[in-house]
């Protein structure tokens, strides 16, 4: 009996999406008979202090100087991964990564963040690793710092992103259009009426779901709640504040006296149920949130998207007609009114989502890497 393939999944805890994709892939690999292990590159292969400090800096910039992150993201997209201007950043964690590879001897490494991808490629350039290396994109963007000639296979969200990867010189046979991996629960249909009943919501009044990612205080979530508070029409709102009890309490205080309309939650594992109950999602354009909403055919309005990858996700989604975008509170109010006053708006968004969604991404990636081409063709069709 052949030994189960050992799969090392390298991620980083910057934003919620990378780690979530790593978890989804680990489940899919385990279901296929492999032995996956997830390693946080910055925390485990660089240093916990570096991880804490760099994440604090990252979120501090996003909260207080978001345009600065937008500039840094744009500059990074202009610099080749071979440039000396990166000041050796691609070598971060390579020493411990090499030790990990030697100790665990994985059959396959999957990276879901650019920095561990860079570190592994650096080892491969030095001839110190020959392991098969696949990279899975977690946003609808082909950013230059994700592109390395040493990567054996890329899994990208859409044909448009694949074309951008080709433009960086990556051969077509090394790029698979898979979608962004989402949990298998987003593939299963849920009844809207049952979901609303379970949440104590009326079946007759429109439901809006407001989300802001794992760190809900970063972005426009509070502004979206304030817009809804000023709306003089029937609606119900599910508000997911994310991690951080202080922010959830602030939103509950903001909604005091309107508890019949607003239900405020902190971090929750019930996103699938919330999406099933909702008619419309108001959110910033995180890559995994976008993929999950598309998987369940939930129309979206993007509001408060951050510069950088979220701005690019927003551009991608609105270009395909799967979401509306609001740049101000006034535009958000108008977009909500238009969505509920004109049934064709939501219908058009759903039809466009149905045309481009790829909810089977995780299984397609696993089947491609473990060598099951028949099911790969079936999943891609």
PDB file of N, CA and C in Angstrom, residues 282-373:
ATOM      1  N   UNK A 282     -23.247  43.583   1.909  1.00  0.00           N
ATOM      2  CA  UNK A 282     -22.469  44.817   1.863  1.00  0.00           C
ATOM      3  C   UNK A 282     -21.139  44.537   2.549  1.00  0.00           C
ATOM      4  N   UNK A 283     -20.034  44.688   1.832  1.00  0.00           N
ATOM      5  CA  UNK A 283     -18.744  44.278   2.362  1.00  0.00           C
ATOM      6  C   UNK A 283     -17.613  44.982   1.633  1.00  0.00           C
ATOM      7  N   UNK A 284     -16.437  44.971   2.241  1.00  0.00           N
ATOM      8  CA  UNK A 284     -15.245  45.348   1.485  1.00  0.00           C
ATOM      9  C   UNK A 284     -14.823  44.136   0.661  1.00  0.00           C
ATOM     10  N   UNK A 285     -13.968  44.358  -0.348  1.00  0.00           N
ATOM     11  CA  UNK A 285     -13.721  43.331  -1.365  1.00  0.00           C
ATOM     12  C   UNK A 285     -12.557  42.412  -1.016  1.00  0.00           C
ATOM     13  N   UNK A 286     -12.685  41.677   0.080  1.00  0.00           N
ATOM     14  CA  UNK A 286     -11.697  40.648   0.375  1.00  0.00           C
ATOM     15  C   UNK A 286     -11.839  39.490  -0.603  1.00  0.00           C
ATOM     16  N   UNK A 287     -10.722  38.858  -0.962  1.00  0.00           N
ATOM     17  CA  UNK A 287     -10.762  37.819  -1.979  1.00  0.00           C
ATOM     18  C   UNK A 287     -11.596  36.622  -1.586  1.00  0.00           C
ATOM     19  N   UNK A 288     -11.463  36.125  -0.350  1.00  0.00           N
ATOM     20  CA  UNK A 288     -12.200  34.948   0.068  1.00  0.00           C
ATOM     21  C   UNK A 288     -13.681  35.276   0.248  1.00  0.00           C
ATOM     22  N   UNK A 289     -13.992  36.442   0.799  1.00  0.00           N
ATOM     23  CA  UNK A 289     -15.391  36.841   0.922  1.00  0.00           C
ATOM     24  C   UNK A 289     -16.052  36.912  -0.449  1.00  0.00           C
ATOM     25  N   UNK A 290     -15.354  37.472  -1.420  1.00  0.00           N
ATOM     26  CA  UNK A 290     -15.869  37.532  -2.788  1.00  0.00           C
ATOM     27  C   UNK A 290     -16.115  36.130  -3.323  1.00  0.00           C
ATOM     28  N   UNK A 291     -15.167  35.213  -3.118  1.00  0.00           N
ATOM     29  CA  UNK A 291     -15.324  33.848  -3.619  1.00  0.00           C
ATOM     30  C   UNK A 291     -16.483  33.123  -2.931  1.00  0.00           C
ATOM     31  N   UNK A 292     -16.636  33.318  -1.631  1.00  0.00           N
ATOM     32  CA  UNK A 292     -17.729  32.669  -0.902  1.00  0.00           C
ATOM     33  C   UNK A 292     -19.084  33.184  -1.356  1.00  0.00           C
ATOM     34  N   UNK A 293     -19.192  34.503  -1.520  1.00  0.00           N
ATOM     35  CA  UNK A 293     -20.461  35.080  -1.967  1.00  0.00           C
ATOM     36  C   UNK A 293     -20.808  34.603  -3.368  1.00  0.00           C
ATOM     37  N   UNK A 294     -19.823  34.504  -4.246  1.00  0.00           N
ATOM     38  CA  UNK A 294     -20.085  34.002  -5.588  1.00  0.00           C
ATOM     39  C   UNK A 294     -20.491  32.533  -5.546  1.00  0.00           C
ATOM     40  N   UNK A 295     -19.883  31.759  -4.649  1.00  0.00           N
ATOM     41  CA  UNK A 295     -20.215  30.336  -4.560  1.00  0.00           C
ATOM     42  C   UNK A 295     -21.691  30.126  -4.243  1.00  0.00           C
ATOM     43  N   UNK A 296     -22.278  31.026  -3.428  1.00  0.00           N
ATOM     44  CA  UNK A 296     -23.683  30.871  -3.035  1.00  0.00           C
ATOM     45  C   UNK A 296     -24.606  31.812  -3.804  1.00  0.00           C
ATOM     46  N   UNK A 297     -24.049  32.493  -4.827  1.00  0.00           N
ATOM     47  CA  UNK A 297     -24.811  33.377  -5.713  1.00  0.00           C
ATOM     48  C   UNK A 297     -25.483  34.517  -4.956  1.00  0.00           C
ATOM     49  N   UNK A 298     -24.727  35.129  -4.034  1.00  0.00           N
ATOM     50  CA  UNK A 298     -25.243  36.251  -3.251  1.00  0.00           C
ATOM     51  C   UNK A 298     -24.764  37.572  -3.848  1.00  0.00           C
ATOM     52  N   UNK A 299     -25.665  38.428  -4.302  1.00  0.00           N
ATOM     53  CA  UNK A 299     -25.256  39.735  -4.852  1.00  0.00           C
ATOM     54  C   UNK A 299     -24.556  40.585  -3.803  1.00  0.00           C
ATOM     55  N   UNK A 300     -23.635  41.433  -4.272  1.00  0.00           N
ATOM     56  CA  UNK A 300     -22.794  42.218  -3.367  1.00  0.00           C
ATOM     57  C   UNK A 300     -22.786  43.689  -3.724  1.00  0.00           C
ATOM     58  N   UNK A 301     -22.617  44.523  -2.690  1.00  0.00           N
ATOM     59  CA  UNK A 301     -22.233  45.921  -2.855  1.00  0.00           C
ATOM     60  C   UNK A 301     -20.916  46.095  -2.107  1.00  0.00           C
ATOM     61  N   UNK A 302     -19.895  46.536  -2.811  1.00  0.00           N
ATOM     62  CA  UNK A 302     -18.615  46.785  -2.158  1.00  0.00           C
ATOM     63  C   UNK A 302     -18.590  48.209  -1.617  1.00  0.00           C
ATOM     64  N   UNK A 303     -18.203  48.308  -0.340  1.00  0.00           N
ATOM     65  CA  UNK A 303     -18.124  49.604   0.321  1.00  0.00           C
ATOM     66  C   UNK A 303     -16.980  49.549   1.332  1.00  0.00           C
ATOM     67  N   UNK A 304     -16.110  50.531   1.290  1.00  0.00           N
ATOM     68  CA  UNK A 304     -15.002  50.576   2.247  1.00  0.00           C
ATOM     69  C   UNK A 304     -13.850  49.664   1.899  1.00  0.00           C
ATOM     70  N   UNK A 305     -13.746  49.239   0.641  1.00  0.00           N
ATOM     71  CA  UNK A 305     -12.617  48.397   0.240  1.00  0.00           C
ATOM     72  C   UNK A 305     -11.304  49.157   0.421  1.00  0.00           C
ATOM     73  N   UNK A 306     -10.291  48.448   0.881  1.00  0.00           N
ATOM     74  CA  UNK A 306      -8.991  49.060   1.145  1.00  0.00           C
ATOM     75  C   UNK A 306      -8.175  49.166  -0.133  1.00  0.00           C
ATOM     76  N   UNK A 307      -7.234  50.106  -0.191  1.00  0.00           N
ATOM     77  CA  UNK A 307      -6.332  50.165  -1.349  1.00  0.00           C
ATOM     78  C   UNK A 307      -5.519  48.873  -1.449  1.00  0.00           C
ATOM     79  N   UNK A 308      -4.971  48.630  -2.610  1.00  0.00           N
ATOM     80  CA  UNK A 308      -4.168  47.426  -2.792  1.00  0.00           C
ATOM     81  C   UNK A 308      -4.993  46.296  -3.361  1.00  0.00           C
ATOM     82  N   UNK A 309      -4.857  45.100  -2.761  1.00  0.00           N
ATOM     83  CA  UNK A 309      -5.510  43.924  -3.319  1.00  0.00           C
ATOM     84  C   UNK A 309      -7.029  44.041  -3.315  1.00  0.00           C
ATOM     85  N   UNK A 310      -7.611  44.696  -2.291  1.00  0.00           N
ATOM     86  CA  UNK A 310      -9.067  44.805  -2.261  1.00  0.00           C
ATOM     87  C   UNK A 310      -9.577  45.719  -3.361  1.00  0.00           C
ATOM     88  N   UNK A 311      -8.863  46.792  -3.639  1.00  0.00           N
ATOM     89  CA  UNK A 311      -9.253  47.667  -4.753  1.00  0.00           C
ATOM     90  C   UNK A 311      -9.201  46.899  -6.072  1.00  0.00           C
ATOM     91  N   UNK A 312      -8.195  46.025  -6.213  1.00  0.00           N
ATOM     92  CA  UNK A 312      -8.085  45.226  -7.434  1.00  0.00           C
ATOM     93  C   UNK A 312      -9.180  44.161  -7.498  1.00  0.00           C
ATOM     94  N   UNK A 313      -9.511  43.537  -6.357  1.00  0.00           N
ATOM     95  CA  UNK A 313     -10.641  42.597  -6.313  1.00  0.00           C
ATOM     96  C   UNK A 313     -11.938  43.286  -6.723  1.00  0.00           C
ATOM     97  N   UNK A 314     -12.113  44.488  -6.209  1.00  0.00           N
ATOM     98  CA  UNK A 314     -13.314  45.273  -6.514  1.00  0.00           C
ATOM     99  C   UNK A 314     -13.402  45.556  -8.009  1.00  0.00           C
ATOM    100  N   UNK A 315     -12.281  45.955  -8.586  1.00  0.00           N
ATOM    101  CA  UNK A 315     -12.249  46.251 -10.018  1.00  0.00           C
ATOM    102  C   UNK A 315     -12.591  45.005 -10.842  1.00  0.00           C
ATOM    103  N   UNK A 316     -12.044  43.871 -10.429  1.00  0.00           N
ATOM    104  CA  UNK A 316     -12.321  42.615 -11.133  1.00  0.00           C
ATOM    105  C   UNK A 316     -13.810  42.274 -11.078  1.00  0.00           C
ATOM    106  N   UNK A 317     -14.385  42.333  -9.878  1.00  0.00           N
ATOM    107  CA  UNK A 317     -15.773  41.910  -9.695  1.00  0.00           C
ATOM    108  C   UNK A 317     -16.762  42.834 -10.398  1.00  0.00           C
ATOM    109  N   UNK A 318     -16.533  44.128 -10.296  1.00  0.00           N
ATOM    110  CA  UNK A 318     -17.465  45.054 -10.947  1.00  0.00           C
ATOM    111  C   UNK A 318     -17.312  44.988 -12.464  1.00  0.00           C
ATOM    112  N   UNK A 319     -16.098  44.677 -12.941  1.00  0.00           N
ATOM    113  CA  UNK A 319     -15.901  44.527 -14.376  1.00  0.00           C
ATOM    114  C   UNK A 319     -16.687  43.367 -14.949  1.00  0.00           C
ATOM    115  N   UNK A 320     -16.885  42.310 -14.142  1.00  0.00           N
ATOM    116  CA  UNK A 320     -17.665  41.158 -14.582  1.00  0.00           C
ATOM    117  C   UNK A 320     -19.143  41.298 -14.249  1.00  0.00           C
ATOM    118  N   UNK A 321     -19.502  42.377 -13.568  1.00  0.00           N
ATOM    119  CA  UNK A 321     -20.906  42.601 -13.248  1.00  0.00           C
ATOM    120  C   UNK A 321     -21.455  41.710 -12.157  1.00  0.00           C
ATOM    121  N   UNK A 322     -20.587  41.268 -11.215  1.00  0.00           N
ATOM    122  CA  UNK A 322     -21.074  40.418 -10.129  1.00  0.00           C
ATOM    123  C   UNK A 322     -21.265  41.206  -8.835  1.00  0.00           C
ATOM    124  N   UNK A 323     -20.975  42.503  -8.856  1.00  0.00           N
ATOM    125  CA  UNK A 323     -21.119  43.334  -7.661  1.00  0.00           C
ATOM    126  C   UNK A 323     -21.310  44.784  -8.073  1.00  0.00           C
ATOM    127  N   UNK A 324     -21.946  45.540  -7.182  1.00  0.00           N
ATOM    128  CA  UNK A 324     -22.017  46.991  -7.315  1.00  0.00           C
ATOM    129  C   UNK A 324     -20.934  47.585  -6.413  1.00  0.00           C
ATOM    130  N   UNK A 325     -20.604  48.834  -6.642  1.00  0.00           N
ATOM    131  CA  UNK A 325     -19.606  49.488  -5.801  1.00  0.00           C
ATOM    132  C   UNK A 325     -20.130  50.844  -5.363  1.00  0.00           C
ATOM    133  N   UNK A 326     -19.877  51.170  -4.092  1.00  0.00           N
ATOM    134  CA  UNK A 326     -20.261  52.473  -3.541  1.00  0.00           C
ATOM    135  C   UNK A 326     -19.024  53.112  -2.931  1.00  0.00           C
ATOM    136  N   UNK A 327     -18.693  54.309  -3.385  1.00  0.00           N
ATOM    137  CA  UNK A 327     -17.505  55.003  -2.900  1.00  0.00           C
ATOM    138  C   UNK A 327     -17.806  55.978  -1.762  1.00  0.00           C
ATOM    139  N   UNK A 328     -19.061  56.212  -1.475  1.00  0.00           N
ATOM    140  CA  UNK A 328     -19.441  57.134  -0.403  1.00  0.00           C
ATOM    141  C   UNK A 328     -20.712  56.608   0.249  1.00  0.00           C
ATOM    142  N   UNK A 329     -21.042  57.179   1.396  1.00  0.00           N
ATOM    143  CA  UNK A 329     -22.270  56.750   2.084  1.00  0.00           C
ATOM    144  C   UNK A 329     -23.501  57.063   1.247  1.00  0.00           C
ATOM    145  N   UNK A 330     -23.474  58.177   0.546  1.00  0.00           N
ATOM    146  CA  UNK A 330     -24.595  58.509  -0.327  1.00  0.00           C
ATOM    147  C   UNK A 330     -24.753  57.487  -1.445  1.00  0.00           C
ATOM    148  N   UNK A 331     -23.643  57.080  -2.041  1.00  0.00           N
ATOM    149  CA  UNK A 331     -23.709  56.064  -3.099  1.00  0.00           C
ATOM    150  C   UNK A 331     -24.163  54.720  -2.543  1.00  0.00           C
ATOM    151  N   UNK A 332     -23.773  54.407  -1.310  1.00  0.00           N
ATOM    152  CA  UNK A 332     -24.216  53.158  -0.711  1.00  0.00           C
ATOM    153  C   UNK A 332     -25.732  53.168  -0.520  1.00  0.00           C
ATOM    154  N   UNK A 333     -26.258  54.277  -0.020  1.00  0.00           N
ATOM    155  CA  UNK A 333     -27.704  54.384   0.170  1.00  0.00           C
ATOM    156  C   UNK A 333     -28.435  54.207  -1.162  1.00  0.00           C
ATOM    157  N   UNK A 334     -27.930  54.855  -2.193  1.00  0.00           N
ATOM    158  CA  UNK A 334     -28.550  54.739  -3.516  1.00  0.00           C
ATOM    159  C   UNK A 334     -28.495  53.315  -4.036  1.00  0.00           C
ATOM    160  N   UNK A 335     -27.354  52.648  -3.860  1.00  0.00           N
ATOM    161  CA  UNK A 335     -27.196  51.283  -4.361  1.00  0.00           C
ATOM    162  C   UNK A 335     -28.144  50.321  -3.655  1.00  0.00           C
ATOM    163  N   UNK A 336     -28.335  50.501  -2.349  1.00  0.00           N
ATOM    164  CA  UNK A 336     -29.265  49.646  -1.609  1.00  0.00           C
ATOM    165  C   UNK A 336     -30.693  49.883  -2.082  1.00  0.00           C
ATOM    166  N   UNK A 337     -31.076  51.147  -2.207  1.00  0.00           N
ATOM    167  CA  UNK A 337     -32.425  51.477  -2.697  1.00  0.00           C
ATOM    168  C   UNK A 337     -32.660  50.867  -4.078  1.00  0.00           C
ATOM    169  N   UNK A 338     -31.686  51.040  -4.952  1.00  0.00           N
ATOM    170  CA  UNK A 338     -31.840  50.540  -6.326  1.00  0.00           C
ATOM    171  C   UNK A 338     -31.970  49.021  -6.329  1.00  0.00           C
ATOM    172  N   UNK A 339     -31.204  48.351  -5.482  1.00  0.00           N
ATOM    173  CA  UNK A 339     -31.239  46.892  -5.440  1.00  0.00           C
ATOM    174  C   UNK A 339     -32.589  46.358  -4.992  1.00  0.00           C
ATOM    175  N   UNK A 340     -33.221  47.051  -4.049  1.00  0.00           N
ATOM    176  CA  UNK A 340     -34.490  46.553  -3.527  1.00  0.00           C
ATOM    177  C   UNK A 340     -35.706  47.115  -4.269  1.00  0.00           C
ATOM    178  N   UNK A 341     -35.544  48.224  -4.967  1.00  0.00           N
ATOM    179  CA  UNK A 341     -36.664  48.801  -5.698  1.00  0.00           C
ATOM    180  C   UNK A 341     -36.787  48.262  -7.119  1.00  0.00           C
ATOM    181  N   UNK A 342     -35.692  47.733  -7.655  1.00  0.00           N
ATOM    182  CA  UNK A 342     -35.683  47.218  -9.022  1.00  0.00           C
ATOM    183  C   UNK A 342     -35.187  45.779  -8.982  1.00  0.00           C
ATOM    184  N   UNK A 343     -36.115  44.821  -9.096  1.00  0.00           N
ATOM    185  CA  UNK A 343     -35.768  43.403  -8.978  1.00  0.00           C
ATOM    186  C   UNK A 343     -34.751  42.967 -10.025  1.00  0.00           C
ATOM    187  N   UNK A 344     -34.694  43.661 -11.149  1.00  0.00           N
ATOM    188  CA  UNK A 344     -33.782  43.258 -12.220  1.00  0.00           C
ATOM    189  C   UNK A 344     -32.318  43.467 -11.825  1.00  0.00           C
ATOM    190  N   UNK A 345     -32.062  44.371 -10.877  1.00  0.00           N
ATOM    191  CA  UNK A 345     -30.679  44.637 -10.469  1.00  0.00           C
ATOM    192  C   UNK A 345     -30.081  43.399  -9.810  1.00  0.00           C
ATOM    193  N   UNK A 346     -30.758  42.867  -8.796  1.00  0.00           N
ATOM    194  CA  UNK A 346     -30.259  41.682  -8.115  1.00  0.00           C
ATOM    195  C   UNK A 346     -30.272  40.471  -9.040  1.00  0.00           C
ATOM    196  N   UNK A 347     -31.275  40.376  -9.886  1.00  0.00           N
ATOM    197  CA  UNK A 347     -31.354  39.260 -10.812  1.00  0.00           C
ATOM    198  C   UNK A 347     -30.164  39.256 -11.775  1.00  0.00           C
ATOM    199  N   UNK A 348     -29.804  40.430 -12.274  1.00  0.00           N
ATOM    200  CA  UNK A 348     -28.672  40.541 -13.188  1.00  0.00           C
ATOM    201  C   UNK A 348     -27.373  40.155 -12.490  1.00  0.00           C
ATOM    202  N   UNK A 349     -27.195  40.593 -11.247  1.00  0.00           N
ATOM    203  CA  UNK A 349     -25.995  40.243 -10.495  1.00  0.00           C
ATOM    204  C   UNK A 349     -25.910  38.727 -10.295  1.00  0.00           C
ATOM    205  N   UNK A 350     -27.038  38.103  -9.932  1.00  0.00           N
ATOM    206  CA  UNK A 350     -27.041  36.651  -9.723  1.00  0.00           C
ATOM    207  C   UNK A 350     -26.698  35.909 -11.005  1.00  0.00           C
ATOM    208  N   UNK A 351     -27.257  36.355 -12.119  1.00  0.00           N
ATOM    209  CA  UNK A 351     -26.972  35.680 -13.392  1.00  0.00           C
ATOM    210  C   UNK A 351     -25.501  35.787 -13.758  1.00  0.00           C
ATOM    211  N   UNK A 352     -24.916  36.938 -13.522  1.00  0.00           N
ATOM    212  CA  UNK A 352     -23.488  37.110 -13.824  1.00  0.00           C
ATOM    213  C   UNK A 352     -22.618  36.261 -12.899  1.00  0.00           C
ATOM    214  N   UNK A 353     -23.007  36.186 -11.617  1.00  0.00           N
ATOM    215  CA  UNK A 353     -22.277  35.348 -10.670  1.00  0.00           C
ATOM    216  C   UNK A 353     -22.342  33.889 -11.103  1.00  0.00           C
ATOM    217  N   UNK A 354     -23.523  33.440 -11.477  1.00  0.00           N
ATOM    218  CA  UNK A 354     -23.711  32.050 -11.887  1.00  0.00           C
ATOM    219  C   UNK A 354     -22.812  31.699 -13.068  1.00  0.00           C
ATOM    220  N   UNK A 355     -22.554  32.670 -13.902  1.00  0.00           N
ATOM    221  CA  UNK A 355     -21.765  32.439 -15.109  1.00  0.00           C
ATOM    222  C   UNK A 355     -20.273  32.270 -14.796  1.00  0.00           C
ATOM    223  N   UNK A 356     -19.766  32.921 -13.744  1.00  0.00           N
ATOM    224  CA  UNK A 356     -18.310  32.937 -13.510  1.00  0.00           C
ATOM    225  C   UNK A 356     -17.876  32.238 -12.228  1.00  0.00           C
ATOM    226  N   UNK A 357     -18.782  31.857 -11.370  1.00  0.00           N
ATOM    227  CA  UNK A 357     -18.387  31.297 -10.070  1.00  0.00           C
ATOM    228  C   UNK A 357     -17.686  29.948 -10.239  1.00  0.00           C
ATOM    229  N   UNK A 358     -16.815  29.600  -9.301  1.00  0.00           N
ATOM    230  CA  UNK A 358     -16.069  28.340  -9.332  1.00  0.00           C
ATOM    231  C   UNK A 358     -16.006  27.777  -7.907  1.00  0.00           C
ATOM    232  N   UNK A 359     -17.126  27.227  -7.421  1.00  0.00           N
ATOM    233  CA  UNK A 359     -17.158  26.767  -6.026  1.00  0.00           C
ATOM    234  C   UNK A 359     -16.350  25.508  -5.753  1.00  0.00           C
ATOM    235  N   UNK A 360     -15.911  24.773  -6.799  1.00  0.00           N
ATOM    236  CA  UNK A 360     -15.200  23.509  -6.608  1.00  0.00           C
ATOM    237  C   UNK A 360     -13.682  23.685  -6.631  1.00  0.00           C
ATOM    238  N   UNK A 361     -13.212  24.879  -6.364  1.00  0.00           N
ATOM    239  CA  UNK A 361     -11.784  25.173  -6.503  1.00  0.00           C
ATOM    240  C   UNK A 361     -10.903  24.247  -5.679  1.00  0.00           C
ATOM    241  N   UNK A 362     -11.236  24.015  -4.423  1.00  0.00           N
ATOM    242  CA  UNK A 362     -10.375  23.211  -3.549  1.00  0.00           C
ATOM    243  C   UNK A 362     -10.213  21.799  -4.103  1.00  0.00           C
ATOM    244  N   UNK A 363     -11.318  21.171  -4.496  1.00  0.00           N
ATOM    245  CA  UNK A 363     -11.232  19.814  -5.030  1.00  0.00           C
ATOM    246  C   UNK A 363     -10.464  19.791  -6.339  1.00  0.00           C
ATOM    247  N   UNK A 364     -10.670  20.796  -7.177  1.00  0.00           N
ATOM    248  CA  UNK A 364      -9.957  20.842  -8.448  1.00  0.00           C
ATOM    249  C   UNK A 364      -8.444  20.938  -8.222  1.00  0.00           C
ATOM    250  N   UNK A 365      -8.038  21.769  -7.271  1.00  0.00           N
ATOM    251  CA  UNK A 365      -6.612  21.934  -6.967  1.00  0.00           C
ATOM    252  C   UNK A 365      -6.020  20.626  -6.458  1.00  0.00           C
ATOM    253  N   UNK A 366      -6.714  19.996  -5.525  1.00  0.00           N
ATOM    254  CA  UNK A 366      -6.201  18.750  -4.940  1.00  0.00           C
ATOM    255  C   UNK A 366      -6.122  17.655  -5.997  1.00  0.00           C
ATOM    256  N   UNK A 367      -7.155  17.543  -6.810  1.00  0.00           N
ATOM    257  CA  UNK A 367      -7.161  16.501  -7.839  1.00  0.00           C
ATOM    258  C   UNK A 367      -6.081  16.746  -8.885  1.00  0.00           C
ATOM    259  N   UNK A 368      -5.841  18.006  -9.211  1.00  0.00           N
ATOM    260  CA  UNK A 368      -4.780  18.322 -10.158  1.00  0.00           C
ATOM    261  C   UNK A 368      -3.417  17.924  -9.604  1.00  0.00           C
ATOM    262  N   UNK A 369      -3.169  18.230  -8.340  1.00  0.00           N
ATOM    263  CA  UNK A 369      -1.859  17.977  -7.751  1.00  0.00           C
ATOM    264  C   UNK A 369      -1.629  16.509  -7.406  1.00  0.00           C
ATOM    265  N   UNK A 370      -2.713  15.795  -7.111  1.00  0.00           N
ATOM    266  CA  UNK A 370      -2.559  14.381  -6.777  1.00  0.00           C
ATOM    267  C   UNK A 370      -2.722  13.475  -7.991  1.00  0.00           C
ATOM    268  N   UNK A 371      -2.997  14.079  -9.179  1.00  0.00           N
ATOM    269  CA  UNK A 371      -2.990  13.304 -10.403  1.00  0.00           C
ATOM    270  C   UNK A 371      -4.244  12.531 -10.704  1.00  0.00           C
ATOM    271  N   UNK A 372      -5.398  13.231 -10.742  1.00  0.00           N
ATOM    272  CA  UNK A 372      -6.656  12.588 -11.114  1.00  0.00           C
ATOM    273  C   UNK A 372      -7.289  13.402 -12.237  1.00  0.00           C
ATOM    274  N   UNK A 373      -6.780  13.295 -13.438  1.00  0.00           N
ATOM    275  CA  UNK A 373      -7.206  14.183 -14.529  1.00  0.00           C
ATOM    276  C   UNK A 373      -8.661  14.045 -14.942  1.00  0.00           C
TER     277      UNK A 373
END
